[in-house]
Tab-separated table of C-alpha atoms in Angstrom:
chain	number	residue	atom	x	y	z
A	151	MET	CA	-12.208	4.413	10.229
A	152	VAL	CA	-8.867	3.399	8.660
A	153	ARG	CA	-6.663	2.448	11.193
A	154	LEU	CA	-3.483	4.011	12.434
A	155	ARG	CA	-0.206	2.371	11.212
A	156	VAL	CA	2.737	0.849	12.943
A	157	ILE	CA	5.265	0.397	10.330
A	158	PRO	CA	9.045	-1.267	10.975
A	159	CYS	CA	11.630	0.314	8.586
A	160	LEU	CA	14.724	-2.176	7.413
A	161	ASP	CA	17.438	-0.055	6.427
A	162	VAL	CA	18.984	-2.499	4.265
A	163	LYS	CA	22.727	-2.303	2.993
A	164	ASP	CA	24.384	-5.247	0.826
A	165	GLY	CA	21.890	-7.558	1.791
A	166	ARG	CA	21.870	-6.783	5.433
A	167	VAL	CA	19.410	-4.833	7.612
A	168	VAL	CA	21.825	-2.096	9.296
A	169	LYS	CA	20.677	1.106	11.510
A	170	GLY	CA	22.789	4.356	12.432
A	171	VAL	CA	22.229	7.419	14.185
A	172	ARG	CA	21.487	10.483	11.979
A	173	PHE	CA	21.997	7.839	9.113
A	174	GLN	CA	25.663	7.480	9.939
A	175	GLY	CA	27.835	4.678	12.000
A	176	LEU	CA	25.793	1.671	10.336
A	177	ARG	CA	25.945	-1.521	12.221
A	178	ASP	CA	24.642	-4.923	11.323
A	179	ALA	CA	20.948	-5.281	12.638
A	180	GLY	CA	19.872	-8.850	10.762
A	181	ASP	CA	18.677	-10.471	7.720
A	182	PRO	CA	16.062	-8.674	5.777
A	183	VAL	CA	13.796	-11.715	5.540
A	184	GLU	CA	13.759	-13.186	8.704
A	185	ARG	CA	13.192	-9.586	10.368
A	186	ALA	CA	10.561	-8.961	7.613
A	187	ALA	CA	8.495	-12.146	8.503
A	188	ALA	CA	8.738	-11.622	12.269
A	189	TYR	CA	7.802	-8.201	11.585
A	190	GLU	CA	4.348	-9.309	10.035
A	191	ALA	CA	3.673	-11.952	12.727
A	192	SER	CA	4.071	-9.363	15.264
A	193	GLY	CA	1.417	-7.244	13.779
A	194	ALA	CA	3.230	-4.565	11.618
A	195	ASP	CA	0.820	-3.006	9.318
A	196	GLU	CA	3.244	-2.344	6.637
A	197	LEU	CA	6.915	-2.291	5.893
A	198	CYS	CA	9.375	-0.335	4.899
A	199	LEU	CA	12.556	-1.136	3.125
A	200	LEU	CA	15.288	1.653	2.401
A	201	ASP	CA	18.108	0.851	0.393
A	202	VAL	CA	20.939	3.307	2.231
A	203	SER	CA	23.545	2.355	0.006
A	204	ALA	CA	21.861	3.182	-3.044
A	205	THR	CA	22.639	6.841	-3.648
A	206	ARG	CA	26.272	6.428	-3.066
A	207	GLU	CA	26.821	2.713	-4.497
A	208	GLY	CA	24.806	0.171	-6.516
A	209	ARG	CA	21.500	-0.737	-6.080
A	210	ALA	CA	21.070	-4.149	-8.163
A	211	SER	CA	20.856	-6.217	-4.484
A	212	ALA	CA	18.334	-4.146	-3.205
A	213	VAL	CA	16.071	-5.240	-5.981
A	214	GLU	CA	17.005	-9.060	-5.127
A	215	THR	CA	16.326	-8.229	-1.363
A	216	VAL	CA	12.867	-6.826	-2.170
A	217	ARG	CA	12.222	-10.076	-4.543
A	218	ALA	CA	13.048	-12.308	-1.614
A	219	VAL	CA	11.259	-10.199	1.271
A	220	ARG	CA	7.879	-9.766	-1.153
A	221	ALA	CA	7.856	-13.475	-1.317
A	222	VAL	CA	7.310	-13.967	2.156
A	223	ILE	CA	5.420	-11.251	3.326
A	224	GLY	CA	1.557	-10.580	2.782
A	225	ILE	CA	1.318	-6.905	3.675
A	226	PRO	CA	1.927	-3.909	1.780
A	227	LEU	CA	5.883	-3.041	1.159
A	228	THR	CA	7.265	0.571	0.507
A	229	VAL	CA	10.520	0.446	-1.088
A	230	GLY	CA	13.245	3.486	-1.335
A	231	GLY	CA	16.508	4.620	-1.615
A	232	GLY	CA	18.166	5.311	-5.019
A	233	VAL	CA	14.903	5.821	-7.030
A	234	ARG	CA	16.389	8.113	-9.805
A	235	ARG	CA	14.160	7.315	-12.819
A	236	LEU	CA	10.639	6.011	-13.675
A	237	GLU	CA	12.148	2.602	-14.562
A	238	ASP	CA	13.461	2.369	-11.154
A	239	ALA	CA	10.259	2.700	-9.601
A	240	ALA	CA	8.748	0.249	-12.175
A	241	GLN	CA	11.580	-2.361	-11.577
A	242	LEU	CA	10.986	-2.121	-7.724
A	243	LEU	CA	7.273	-2.438	-8.667
A	244	ASP	CA	8.190	-5.659	-10.392
A	245	ALA	CA	10.380	-7.039	-7.641
A	246	GLY	CA	7.303	-6.828	-5.309
A	247	ALA	CA	7.324	-3.210	-3.672
A	248	ASP	CA	3.689	-1.901	-3.633
A	249	LYS	CA	4.844	2.099	-3.135
A	250	VAL	CA	8.128	3.642	-3.983
A	251	ALA	CA	9.814	6.167	-1.983
A	252	VAL	CA	11.587	8.911	-3.704
A	253	ASN	CA	14.031	11.102	-2.270
A	254	THR	CA	17.191	13.020	-3.813
A	255	ALA	CA	16.246	12.832	-7.544
A	256	ALA	CA	12.819	14.391	-6.754
A	257	LEU	CA	14.569	17.048	-5.354
A	258	GLU	CA	16.577	17.677	-8.315
A	259	ARG	CA	14.043	16.842	-10.881
A	260	PRO	CA	10.252	17.378	-9.352
A	261	GLU	CA	8.753	16.077	-12.573
A	262	LEU	CA	9.979	12.139	-11.421
A	263	LEU	CA	6.736	12.354	-8.917
A	264	ALA	CA	4.456	13.211	-11.825
A	265	GLU	CA	5.975	10.778	-13.793
A	266	ILE	CA	5.561	7.863	-11.282
A	267	LYS	CA	2.108	9.090	-10.383
A	268	GLU	CA	1.150	9.198	-14.383
A	269	ARG	CA	2.224	5.787	-14.670
A	270	LEU	CA	1.991	4.097	-11.278
A	271	GLY	CA	-0.791	5.993	-9.653
A	272	ALA	CA	-0.691	8.489	-6.744
A	273	GLN	CA	-1.084	5.179	-4.236
A	274	CYS	CA	2.493	3.900	-5.242
A	275	THR	CA	4.215	7.502	-5.274
A	276	VAL	CA	5.938	8.549	-1.786
A	277	LEU	CA	7.829	11.283	-1.369
A	278	SER	CA	10.510	10.300	1.142
A	279	LEU	CA	11.361	13.755	3.092
A	280	ASP	CA	14.380	13.944	5.003
A	281	ALA	CA	14.137	17.126	7.215
A	282	ALA	CA	16.779	18.952	9.572
A	283	ARG	CA	15.876	21.839	11.719
A	284	ARG	CA	17.684	24.782	10.358
A	285	GLU	CA	20.488	26.021	12.020
A	286	ASP	CA	19.503	29.029	12.835
A	287	ALA	CA	16.160	27.963	14.208
A	288	GLY	CA	15.701	28.751	17.630
A	289	SER	CA	17.770	31.938	17.338
A	290	PRO	CA	15.513	34.750	18.779
A	291	GLY	CA	12.784	35.877	16.621
A	292	SER	CA	13.305	33.340	14.195
A	293	MET	CA	10.334	30.917	13.052
A	294	LEU	CA	10.986	27.150	13.548
A	295	ARG	CA	11.768	25.965	10.175
A	296	TRP	CA	13.192	22.687	8.412
A	297	GLU	CA	15.408	22.188	5.286
A	298	VAL	CA	15.549	19.345	3.120
A	299	VAL	CA	18.782	17.063	3.593
A	300	VAL	CA	19.728	14.760	0.688
A	301	ALA	CA	22.261	12.184	-0.539
A	302	GLY	CA	21.535	10.009	2.854
A	303	GLY	CA	21.815	13.103	5.131
A	304	THR	CA	25.329	14.221	3.891
A	305	ARG	CA	24.141	17.428	2.175
A	306	ARG	CA	21.753	20.111	3.431
A	307	THR	CA	19.969	21.572	0.687
A	308	GLY	CA	18.588	25.138	1.893
A	309	ALA	CA	14.862	23.882	0.698
A	310	ASP	CA	12.056	24.583	2.935
A	311	ALA	CA	11.046	21.115	4.135
A	312	VAL	CA	7.143	22.133	4.121
A	313	GLU	CA	7.129	24.098	1.036
A	314	TRP	CA	8.817	20.923	-0.624
A	315	ALA	CA	6.246	18.755	0.655
A	316	ARG	CA	3.497	20.813	-0.540
A	317	ARG	CA	4.823	21.325	-3.904
A	318	ALA	CA	5.507	16.962	-3.945
A	319	VAL	CA	1.937	16.285	-3.290
A	320	ASP	CA	0.707	18.902	-5.932
A	321	LEU	CA	3.105	16.874	-8.448
A	322	GLY	CA	1.562	13.525	-7.312
A	323	ALA	CA	2.817	12.273	-4.108
A	324	GLY	CA	0.241	10.232	-2.177
A	325	GLU	CA	2.104	9.622	0.857
A	326	ILE	CA	5.152	11.591	2.840
A	327	LEU	CA	7.543	9.742	4.671
A	328	ALA	CA	8.965	12.538	6.775
A	329	THR	CA	12.140	11.476	8.455
A	330	SER	CA	13.613	14.157	10.877
A	331	TRP	CA	17.550	13.695	10.607
A	332	ASP	CA	17.839	15.491	13.903
A	333	ARG	CA	16.091	12.472	15.857
A	334	ASP	CA	16.972	9.636	13.428
A	335	GLY	CA	18.500	6.795	15.366
A	336	THR	CA	18.455	8.877	18.682
A	337	GLY	CA	15.468	7.654	20.479
A	338	GLU	CA	14.455	11.088	21.282
A	339	GLY	CA	11.236	11.100	20.183
A	340	TYR	CA	9.815	12.299	16.401
A	341	ASP	CA	10.352	15.881	15.647
A	342	VAL	CA	6.529	16.759	16.862
A	343	GLU	CA	6.900	20.280	15.301
A	344	LEU	CA	7.681	19.093	12.025
A	345	LEU	CA	4.860	16.804	12.009
A	346	ARG	CA	2.506	19.271	12.794
A	347	ALA	CA	3.556	21.418	10.160
A	348	LEU	CA	3.748	18.845	7.549
A	349	SER	CA	0.376	17.346	8.611
A	350	GLU	CA	-1.358	20.815	8.235
A	351	ALA	CA	0.247	21.385	4.962
A	352	VAL	CA	-0.230	18.222	3.123
A	353	PRO	CA	-3.730	16.483	2.414
A	354	VAL	CA	-2.049	12.946	2.043
A	355	PRO	CA	-1.205	10.452	4.798
A	356	LEU	CA	1.825	11.558	6.534
A	357	VAL	CA	4.293	8.587	8.025
A	358	ALA	CA	6.437	9.985	11.066
A	359	SER	CA	9.996	8.635	11.493
A	360	GLY	CA	13.225	9.535	12.877
A	361	GLY	CA	13.864	9.116	16.816
A	362	ALA	CA	10.968	6.733	18.192
A	363	ARG	CA	11.693	4.999	21.575
A	364	SER	CA	8.455	4.613	22.949
A	365	ALA	CA	4.367	3.770	22.368
A	366	LEU	CA	4.330	7.353	23.871
A	367	HIS	CA	6.537	9.036	21.214
A	368	MET	CA	4.213	7.146	18.821
A	369	GLU	CA	0.949	8.804	20.175
A	370	THR	CA	2.521	12.288	20.098
A	371	ALA	CA	3.255	11.829	16.407
A	372	LEU	CA	-0.146	10.385	15.770
A	373	ASP	CA	-1.664	13.422	17.784
A	374	ALA	CA	0.189	15.952	15.724
A	375	GLY	CA	-1.480	14.517	12.585
A	376	ALA	CA	0.383	11.503	11.325
A	377	SER	CA	-1.466	8.490	9.959
A	378	ALA	CA	1.321	6.033	10.746
A	379	VAL	CA	4.060	5.555	12.822
A	380	LEU	CA	7.545	4.218	11.266
A	381	ALA	CA	10.545	2.737	13.807
A	382	ALA	CA	13.729	0.822	12.949
A	383	SER	CA	16.083	0.755	15.627
A	384	ILE	CA	13.749	-0.183	18.596
A	385	PHE	CA	12.291	-3.205	16.838
A	386	HIS	CA	15.823	-4.254	15.690
A	387	ASP	CA	17.254	-4.071	18.970
A	388	GLY	CA	14.386	-5.827	20.673
A	389	VAL	CA	13.691	-2.692	22.782
A	390	THR	CA	10.033	-3.589	22.372
A	391	THR	CA	7.880	-5.444	19.771
A	392	VAL	CA	5.123	-4.277	17.172
A	393	ASP	CA	2.745	-6.305	19.156
A	394	HIS	CA	3.591	-4.876	22.387
A	395	ILE	CA	3.379	-1.252	20.872
A	396	LYS	CA	0.200	-1.914	19.096
A	397	ARG	CA	-1.233	-2.890	22.555
A	398	GLU	CA	0.143	0.140	24.331
A	399	LEU	CA	-1.441	2.518	21.670
A	400	ALA	CA	-4.669	0.526	21.777
A	401	ARG	CA	-4.751	0.749	25.673
A	402	SER	CA	-4.339	4.693	25.337
A	403	GLY	CA	-7.148	4.945	23.040
A	404	ARG	CA	-5.690	4.992	19.702
A	405	ASP	CA	-7.279	2.968	16.582
A	406	VAL	CA	-4.866	0.637	15.561
A	407	ARG	CA	-5.902	-2.811	14.029
A	408	PRO	CA	-5.174	-5.670	16.759
A	409	SER	CA	-2.281	-7.313	16.719
A	410	LEU	CA	-2.380	-11.010	15.496
A	411	SER	CA	-1.949	-13.532	18.373
A	412	PRO	CA	1.034	-15.611	17.854
A	413	THR	CA	-1.007	-18.785	17.817
A	414	LEU	CA	-3.734	-17.630	15.179
A	415	ASN	CA	-3.074	-19.093	11.809
A	416	PRO	CA	-4.855	-18.099	8.466
A	417	SER	CA	-7.050	-21.323	8.894
A	418	THR	CA	-8.544	-20.100	11.978
A	419	LEU	CA	-9.968	-16.989	10.210
A	420	ARG	CA	-11.929	-18.646	7.975
B	42	MET	CA	-5.316	-30.093	-8.818
B	43	SER	CA	-4.355	-26.508	-8.568
B	44	PRO	CA	-6.877	-24.399	-10.998
B	45	ASP	CA	-5.100	-22.967	-14.175
B	46	LEU	CA	-4.983	-19.300	-12.871
B	47	VAL	CA	-4.129	-16.432	-15.349
B	48	LEU	CA	-3.353	-13.089	-14.095
B	49	VAL	CA	-4.185	-10.496	-16.343
B	50	ARG	CA	-0.968	-8.384	-17.559
B	51	THR	CA	-2.409	-4.942	-17.628
B	52	GLY	CA	1.398	-3.280	-17.952
B	53	VAL	CA	0.192	-0.649	-15.280
B	54	ALA	CA	-0.566	-3.130	-12.413
B	55	ASN	CA	2.035	-4.353	-10.010
B	56	VAL	CA	1.388	-8.040	-10.016
B	57	ALA	CA	4.454	-8.930	-7.916
B	58	SER	CA	2.527	-9.276	-4.548
B	59	VAL	CA	-0.610	-11.017	-6.235
B	60	THR	CA	1.851	-13.542	-7.623
B	61	ALA	CA	3.534	-14.109	-4.476
B	62	ALA	CA	0.467	-14.282	-2.218
B	63	PHE	CA	-1.091	-17.132	-4.869
B	64	ARG	CA	2.550	-18.741	-4.563
B	65	ARG	CA	1.912	-19.011	-0.740
B	66	LEU	CA	-1.161	-20.814	-1.498
B	67	GLY	CA	0.591	-23.152	-3.618
B	68	VAL	CA	-0.880	-21.731	-6.733
B	69	GLU	CA	1.257	-20.483	-9.708
B	70	PRO	CA	-0.377	-17.531	-11.891
B	71	ARG	CA	0.559	-17.280	-15.367
B	72	LEU	CA	0.859	-13.627	-16.659
B	73	SER	CA	-1.177	-13.115	-20.094
B	74	ASP	CA	-2.846	-10.937	-21.998
B	75	ASP	CA	-3.782	-13.165	-24.578
B	76	PRO	CA	-7.445	-12.845	-25.289
B	77	LEU	CA	-7.857	-16.564	-25.910
B	78	GLU	CA	-6.478	-17.477	-22.598
B	79	ILE	CA	-8.404	-15.207	-20.837
B	80	ARG	CA	-11.320	-16.488	-21.930
B	81	ARG	CA	-10.627	-20.228	-21.415
B	82	ALA	CA	-8.863	-20.046	-18.209
B	83	ASP	CA	-10.139	-21.865	-14.947
B	84	ALA	CA	-9.610	-18.778	-13.103
B	85	VAL	CA	-8.770	-15.254	-13.690
B	86	VAL	CA	-7.069	-12.203	-11.580
B	87	LEU	CA	-8.032	-8.672	-12.853
B	88	PRO	CA	-5.373	-6.801	-10.660
B	89	GLY	CA	-5.448	-3.156	-10.398
B	90	VAL	CA	-2.979	-0.623	-9.660
B	91	GLY	CA	-2.972	2.798	-11.583
B	92	ALA	CA	-5.514	5.132	-13.239
B	93	PHE	CA	-8.855	4.126	-15.019
B	94	ALA	CA	-8.102	5.534	-18.101
B	95	ALA	CA	-4.959	3.711	-19.031
B	96	GLY	CA	-6.533	0.519	-17.540
B	97	MET	CA	-9.425	0.578	-19.733
B	98	ALA	CA	-7.125	1.502	-22.687
B	99	ARG	CA	-4.828	-1.440	-22.165
B	100	LEU	CA	-8.033	-3.887	-21.945
B	101	ARG	CA	-9.299	-2.408	-25.038
B	102	ASP	CA	-5.881	-2.671	-26.606
B	103	ALA	CA	-5.232	-6.461	-26.085
B	104	GLY	CA	-8.581	-7.386	-27.060
B	105	LEU	CA	-9.583	-8.318	-23.560
B	106	VAL	CA	-13.144	-6.389	-22.988
B	107	ALA	CA	-15.338	-8.860	-24.808
B	108	PRO	CA	-13.759	-11.987	-22.699
B	109	LEU	CA	-13.551	-10.238	-19.445
B	110	ARG	CA	-17.246	-9.331	-20.058
B	111	ALA	CA	-18.266	-12.903	-21.124
B	112	ARG	CA	-16.476	-14.271	-17.699
B	113	VAL	CA	-18.192	-12.300	-15.372
B	114	GLU	CA	-21.621	-12.698	-17.198
B	115	ARG	CA	-21.575	-16.456	-17.349
B	116	GLY	CA	-19.805	-16.494	-13.690
B	117	GLU	CA	-16.798	-17.951	-14.502
B	118	PRO	CA	-13.942	-17.719	-11.681
B	119	THR	CA	-12.743	-14.025	-12.142
B	120	LEU	CA	-11.069	-12.078	-9.146
B	121	ALA	CA	-10.951	-8.097	-9.962
B	122	VAL	CA	-8.911	-6.197	-7.147
B	123	CYS	CA	-8.674	-2.175	-6.489
B	124	LEU	CA	-8.886	-0.640	-9.845
B	125	GLY	CA	-9.852	-3.863	-11.247
B	126	VAL	CA	-13.425	-3.810	-9.477
B	127	GLN	CA	-13.733	-0.186	-10.785
B	128	LEU	CA	-13.119	-1.551	-14.219
B	129	LEU	CA	-15.887	-4.056	-13.746
B	130	GLY	CA	-18.025	-1.133	-12.938
B	131	LEU	CA	-20.114	1.466	-15.818
B	132	GLU	CA	-17.946	4.456	-15.555
B	133	SER	CA	-15.388	6.448	-13.425
B	134	GLU	CA	-15.575	10.066	-12.439
B	135	GLU	CA	-11.507	9.871	-13.013
B	136	ALA	CA	-12.107	9.306	-16.692
B	137	PRO	CA	-15.391	11.055	-17.567
B	138	GLY	CA	-16.679	9.933	-20.857
B	139	LEU	CA	-15.202	6.714	-20.984
B	140	SER	CA	-16.644	3.577	-20.023
B	141	GLY	CA	-15.901	0.782	-18.219
B	142	LEU	CA	-16.601	-3.178	-18.687
B	143	GLY	CA	-20.153	-2.268	-17.741
B	144	VAL	CA	-20.800	-5.974	-16.062
B	145	ALA	CA	-21.435	-4.458	-12.342
B	146	PRO	CA	-24.111	-1.777	-12.412
B	147	ALA	CA	-22.252	1.055	-10.644
B	148	ARG	CA	-20.488	4.137	-11.134
B	149	THR	CA	-16.774	4.999	-9.623
B	150	ARG	CA	-16.559	8.267	-7.827
B	151	ARG	CA	-13.923	9.752	-5.711
B	152	LEU	CA	-14.136	9.599	-2.004
B	153	VAL	CA	-15.480	12.601	-0.742
B	154	ASP	CA	-15.384	12.494	2.914
B	155	ALA	CA	-12.289	11.140	3.813
B	156	PRO	CA	-10.074	13.139	6.121
B	157	ARG	CA	-7.070	12.342	3.474
B	158	LEU	CA	-6.604	10.859	0.402
B	159	PRO	CA	-5.377	8.463	-0.821
B	160	HIS	CA	-7.484	6.299	1.720
B	161	PHE	CA	-4.216	4.162	2.799
B	162	GLY	CA	-4.293	1.462	5.189
B	163	TRP	CA	-6.393	-1.374	7.090
B	164	ASN	CA	-9.965	-1.063	7.521
B	165	GLN	CA	-12.851	-3.064	8.472
B	166	VAL	CA	-14.883	-5.065	6.019
B	167	GLU	CA	-18.426	-5.632	6.779
B	168	PRO	CA	-20.131	-7.954	4.517
B	169	ASP	CA	-23.829	-8.042	3.966
B	170	ARG	CA	-25.745	-11.148	5.012
B	171	THR	CA	-25.814	-12.658	1.229
B	172	CYS	CA	-21.831	-12.757	1.153
B	173	ARG	CA	-20.237	-16.270	0.999
B	174	THR	CA	-16.703	-15.626	0.264
B	175	VAL	CA	-16.036	-12.124	1.950
B	176	ARG	CA	-15.975	-12.513	5.518
B	177	PRO	CA	-15.613	-9.807	8.269
B	178	GLY	CA	-12.089	-8.720	9.327
B	179	GLU	CA	-9.907	-5.874	8.422
B	180	ALA	CA	-8.269	-5.976	4.913
B	181	TYR	CA	-5.880	-3.120	3.271
B	182	PHE	CA	-6.865	-0.527	1.185
B	183	ALA	CA	-4.973	2.130	-0.973
B	184	HIS	CA	-7.167	4.208	-3.407
B	185	SER	CA	-8.701	7.500	-3.816
B	186	TYR	CA	-11.710	6.288	-5.866
B	187	ARG	CA	-14.388	3.576	-4.960
B	188	LEU	CA	-17.460	2.097	-6.582
B	189	GLU	CA	-20.831	3.377	-5.498
B	190	ASP	CA	-23.050	1.656	-3.203
B	191	THR	CA	-26.433	1.028	-5.493
B	192	ALA	CA	-29.438	-1.045	-5.058
B	193	SER	CA	-28.715	-1.782	-8.938
B	194	LEU	CA	-26.065	-4.321	-7.367
B	195	ALA	CA	-28.249	-6.579	-5.274
B	196	ALA	CA	-30.863	-6.219	-8.010
B	197	GLU	CA	-28.456	-7.821	-10.402
B	198	GLY	CA	-27.309	-10.417	-7.957
B	199	TRP	CA	-24.200	-8.791	-6.365
B	200	SER	CA	-23.483	-8.970	-2.961
B	201	VAL	CA	-21.617	-6.179	-1.124
B	202	ALA	CA	-19.331	-5.708	1.380
B	203	ARG	CA	-18.689	-2.434	2.964
B	204	THR	CA	-16.051	-0.259	4.813
B	205	ARG	CA	-16.245	3.296	6.385
B	206	GLU	CA	-13.910	6.381	5.943
B	207	GLY	CA	-15.799	9.303	6.371
B	208	GLU	CA	-18.488	7.791	4.474
B	209	ARG	CA	-19.496	4.216	3.836
B	210	PHE	CA	-18.872	2.654	0.310
B	211	VAL	CA	-18.302	-0.709	-1.525
B	212	ALA	CA	-15.132	-2.623	-0.252
B	213	ALA	CA	-16.206	-5.886	-2.363
B	214	ILE	CA	-18.631	-7.122	-4.395
B	215	GLU	CA	-19.542	-10.925	-5.108
B	216	ARG	CA	-21.555	-13.088	-7.177
B	217	GLY	CA	-20.839	-16.641	-7.305
B	218	ALA	CA	-17.655	-17.547	-8.319
B	219	VAL	CA	-16.739	-13.446	-9.345
B	220	LEU	CA	-14.983	-11.403	-6.600
B	221	GLY	CA	-14.558	-7.814	-6.938
B	222	CYS	CA	-12.222	-6.276	-4.084
B	223	GLN	CA	-11.798	-2.548	-3.463
B	224	PHE	CA	-8.922	-3.676	-0.893
B	225	HIS	CA	-5.987	-5.975	-1.887
B	226	PRO	CA	-6.463	-9.049	-0.512
B	227	GLU	CA	-2.791	-9.954	-1.680
B	228	LEU	CA	-1.911	-7.220	0.849
B	229	SER	CA	-4.408	-8.063	3.958
B	230	GLY	CA	-2.176	-10.754	5.677
B	231	ALA	CA	-3.850	-13.590	7.195
B	232	TYR	CA	-7.511	-12.264	6.175
B	233	GLY	CA	-6.514	-11.780	2.573
B	234	ALA	CA	-4.733	-15.126	2.390
B	235	ALA	CA	-8.141	-17.157	3.404
B	236	LEU	CA	-10.161	-15.006	1.596
B	237	MET	CA	-7.952	-16.067	-1.790
B	238	GLU	CA	-8.110	-19.435	-0.723
B	239	ARG	CA	-11.997	-19.328	-0.106
B	240	TRP	CA	-12.047	-17.455	-3.785
B	241	LEU	CA	-9.663	-20.613	-5.020
B	242	GLU	CA	-11.926	-23.034	-3.487
B	243	ARG	CA	-15.002	-21.471	-5.258
B	244	ALA	CA	-13.017	-21.329	-8.393
B	245	ALA	CA	-12.445	-25.258	-8.434
B	246	LEU	CA	-16.124	-25.968	-7.269
B	247	ALA	CA	-17.377	-23.918	-10.098
B	248	CYS	CA	-14.939	-25.727	-12.495
B	249	ALA	CA	-15.873	-28.905	-11.591
B	250	GLY	CA	-19.336	-28.231	-12.305
B	251	GLY	CA	-20.968	-27.771	-8.881
B	252	VAL	CA	-22.574	-24.902	-7.743
B	253	ALA	CA	-20.289	-21.752	-7.469
């Protein structure tokens, strides 16, 4: 059986790791290359690098960051932020990304997902979905629903998040990276209802994002159907380590890849 | 001395991760789609990301079908990754009617019993007792199609490593200095690095005229 994955996420702006709350109030959280190497050593199954400046500013520096991170890590790297055209995706792959996450541009022009899939394959094509609970959610008689937010969370689109995920998979997305806008950076736990709704709606792997503070949060996301759990703040701030989280998940019976012991080096695996 | 290592430029593959992984092992691969270079190189990597039809079309257009076939048939050091190992086979369900390189006697089919596709993530690799380069461990997979597990492989001298996701299927095949991995050794951390290093050692031996 394929293992459940734990994925640290590096939000990168101007060559530095940053992290905020609900995509705002960004503060410095270190050097991406150092962070990436440390997370791999701690047992990360994959890394995610999101260029959070891209939508509003330039993105040339992000390509350099991808190149520098790729040089030091031997695990998969998903890169997103500001991917607007097929050429952007190809450029990120050339720099060392293994998967490319598309967000705002795909909503504006859904065929972009099909173009990336045709040229680079479904295994490279990730839909980055930022979803917010609808403001009428929870009012009497209303169903719980989510809408897609774009442009770094600054714009609500009214588009139904679950419907959009379904359509994106039909077009070619091979994975959904689902970030709860409501929970991002809060440490209140993933939006489990959102994950359950998405997991039932699409046949591709689902990566849970936004709100994780503990292994328990991750367990609930995995139980809701996520194939992978992503977190940023808790790893950057040293609240916990990837290794510790994976041990906790293993102890509670979740099927994760055993973390690498710090003393283990490649030669002992021969 | 490090070998002359050529990475096949297929145009549809992501070669940055493979290049970076070899660099960490102290080997600088050259990117080429020149048939003569691919015929003569000490060692060749056929990377693969993307679709079967596009991959085969690219090999045909560049005149690489014959050189790659010859390498594998002669047992010259060759590493095929992901789509690469599927291209070694007879054909693929992904592109009906189109022939592969045909040097490994197996067809490629879509994974049928996996709970979710693509099969993304780390899974266990279980080599059969005849494998010499592939060892047990965990490797990173990213695919929806796989080479079928057929007795013809062993009959033609291939050793097989397997994994399981819904069904059991081929994770890697090896014969002498030829290695084909459905998973991505370049993305499989320490396990993958050690595997690539063993393949390079086998390649160096084969080039020195030793027993591959």
